[in-house]
Tab-separated table of C-alpha atoms in Angstrom:
chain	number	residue	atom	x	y	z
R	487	UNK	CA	-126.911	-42.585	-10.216
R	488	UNK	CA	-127.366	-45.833	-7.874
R	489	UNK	CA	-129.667	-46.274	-4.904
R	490	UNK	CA	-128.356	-47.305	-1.815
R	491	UNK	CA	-130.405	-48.681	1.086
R	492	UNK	CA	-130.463	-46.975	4.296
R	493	UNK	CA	-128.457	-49.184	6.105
R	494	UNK	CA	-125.810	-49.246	3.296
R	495	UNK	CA	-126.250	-45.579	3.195
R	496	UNK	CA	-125.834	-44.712	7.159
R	497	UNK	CA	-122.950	-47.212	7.552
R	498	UNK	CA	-120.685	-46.008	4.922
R	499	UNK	CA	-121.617	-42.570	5.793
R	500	UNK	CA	-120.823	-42.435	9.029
R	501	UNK	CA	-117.043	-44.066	8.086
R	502	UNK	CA	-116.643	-41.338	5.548
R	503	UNK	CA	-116.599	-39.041	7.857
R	504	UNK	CA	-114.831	-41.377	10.814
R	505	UNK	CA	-112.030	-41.495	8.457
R	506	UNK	CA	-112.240	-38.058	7.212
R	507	UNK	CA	-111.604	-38.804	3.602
R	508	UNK	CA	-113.224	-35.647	2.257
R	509	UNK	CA	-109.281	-34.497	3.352
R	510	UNK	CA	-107.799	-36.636	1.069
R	511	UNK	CA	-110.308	-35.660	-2.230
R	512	UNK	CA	-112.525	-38.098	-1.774
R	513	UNK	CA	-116.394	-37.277	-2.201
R	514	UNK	CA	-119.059	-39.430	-0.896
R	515	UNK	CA	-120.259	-40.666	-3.773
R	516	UNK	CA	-116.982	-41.863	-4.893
R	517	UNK	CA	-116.243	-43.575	-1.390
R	518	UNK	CA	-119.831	-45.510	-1.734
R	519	UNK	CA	-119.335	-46.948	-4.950
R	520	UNK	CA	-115.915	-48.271	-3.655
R	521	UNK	CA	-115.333	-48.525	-0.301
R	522	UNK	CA	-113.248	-50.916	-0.290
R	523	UNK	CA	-110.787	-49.059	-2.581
R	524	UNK	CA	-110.586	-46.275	-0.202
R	525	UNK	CA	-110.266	-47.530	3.144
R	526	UNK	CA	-106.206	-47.444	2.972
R	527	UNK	CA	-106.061	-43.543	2.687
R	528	UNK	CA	-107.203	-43.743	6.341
R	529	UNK	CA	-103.997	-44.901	7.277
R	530	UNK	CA	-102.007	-42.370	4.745
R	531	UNK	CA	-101.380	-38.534	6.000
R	532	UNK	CA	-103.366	-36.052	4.689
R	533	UNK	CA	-102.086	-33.910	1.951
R	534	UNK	CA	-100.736	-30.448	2.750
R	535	UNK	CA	-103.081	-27.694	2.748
R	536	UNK	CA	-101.877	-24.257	0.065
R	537	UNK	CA	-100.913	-22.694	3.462
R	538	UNK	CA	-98.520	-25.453	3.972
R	539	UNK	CA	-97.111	-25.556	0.598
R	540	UNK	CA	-96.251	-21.674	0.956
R	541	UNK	CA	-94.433	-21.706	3.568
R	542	UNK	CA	-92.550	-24.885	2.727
R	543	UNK	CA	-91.791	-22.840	-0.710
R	544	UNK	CA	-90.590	-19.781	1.902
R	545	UNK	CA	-88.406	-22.050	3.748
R	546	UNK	CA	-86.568	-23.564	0.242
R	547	UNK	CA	-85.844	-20.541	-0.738
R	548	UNK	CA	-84.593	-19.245	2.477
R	549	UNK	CA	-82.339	-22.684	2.672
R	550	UNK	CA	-81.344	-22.310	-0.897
R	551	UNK	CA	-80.121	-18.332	-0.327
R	552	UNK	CA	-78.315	-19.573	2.852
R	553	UNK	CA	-76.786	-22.235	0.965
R	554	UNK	CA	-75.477	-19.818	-1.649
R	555	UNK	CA	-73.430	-17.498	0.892
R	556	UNK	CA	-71.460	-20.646	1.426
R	557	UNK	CA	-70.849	-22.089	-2.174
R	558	UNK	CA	-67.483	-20.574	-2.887
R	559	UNK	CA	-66.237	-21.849	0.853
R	560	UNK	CA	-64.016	-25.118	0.480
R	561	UNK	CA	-65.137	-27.980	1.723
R	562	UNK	CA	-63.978	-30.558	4.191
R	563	UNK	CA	-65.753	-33.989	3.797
R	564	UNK	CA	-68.532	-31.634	2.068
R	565	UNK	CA	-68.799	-29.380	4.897
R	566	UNK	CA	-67.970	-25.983	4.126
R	567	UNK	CA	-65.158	-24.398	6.123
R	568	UNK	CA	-64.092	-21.259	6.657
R	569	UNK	CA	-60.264	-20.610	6.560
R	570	UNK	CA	-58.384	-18.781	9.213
R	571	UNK	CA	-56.929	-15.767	8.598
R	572	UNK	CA	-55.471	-14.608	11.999
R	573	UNK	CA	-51.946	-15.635	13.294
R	574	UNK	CA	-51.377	-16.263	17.227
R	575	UNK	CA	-47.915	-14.132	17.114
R	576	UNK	CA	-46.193	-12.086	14.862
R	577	UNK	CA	-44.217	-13.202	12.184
R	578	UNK	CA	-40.457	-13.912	12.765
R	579	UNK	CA	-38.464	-10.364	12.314
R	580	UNK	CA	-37.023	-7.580	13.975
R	581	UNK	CA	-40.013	-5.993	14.857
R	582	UNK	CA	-42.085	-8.739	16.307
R	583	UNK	CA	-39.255	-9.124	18.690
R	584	UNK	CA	-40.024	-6.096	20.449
R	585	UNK	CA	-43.838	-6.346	20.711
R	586	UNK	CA	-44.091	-9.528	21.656
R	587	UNK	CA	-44.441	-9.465	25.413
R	588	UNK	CA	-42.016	-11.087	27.751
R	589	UNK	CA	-43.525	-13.577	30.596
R	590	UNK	CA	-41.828	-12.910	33.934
């Protein structure tokens, strides 16, 4: 184990902790025998917490059931479309003559 002075000690310390790097897995003892070597995770995000990573799991598999209900769809410029089934009138024949209304 190495000695640091107090000086060393306070200043480094109190940076640790400025830059919270105990978020990104970084002990103290680490960060003083390097500091230099650590001062760019204070400019990185921290790393999700296991509270994060659950629900981000939740939400994949969510997306990935959502995504299934529309596999067998076809696809338009790989968008999924659904195809029409209704007609606006009748088809063509004797019957459609009569219940098809007539505008006055």
């Amino acid at each position: 184990m190495k000695t640091y002075s107090d000086e060393y000690l306070n200043h480094y310390a109190d940076r640790y902790v400025a830059m919270q790097l105990k978020r990104h897995g970084v002990m103290l003892e680490q960060y003083l025998a390097n500091p230099a070597g650590y001062e760019h995770l204070a400019l990185e995000p921290f790393p999700p917490l296991a509270a994060q990573l659950a629900v981000q799991r939740q939400i994949d598999a969510e997306t990935e059931r959502q995504e299934a209900r529309i596999e067998h769809l076809p696809r338009r410029d790989s968008v999924a479309i659904e195809p029409l089934r209704h007609r606006r009138f009748p088809k063509r024949s004797w019957l459609g003559f009569f219940t098809r209304k007539v505008k006055a």
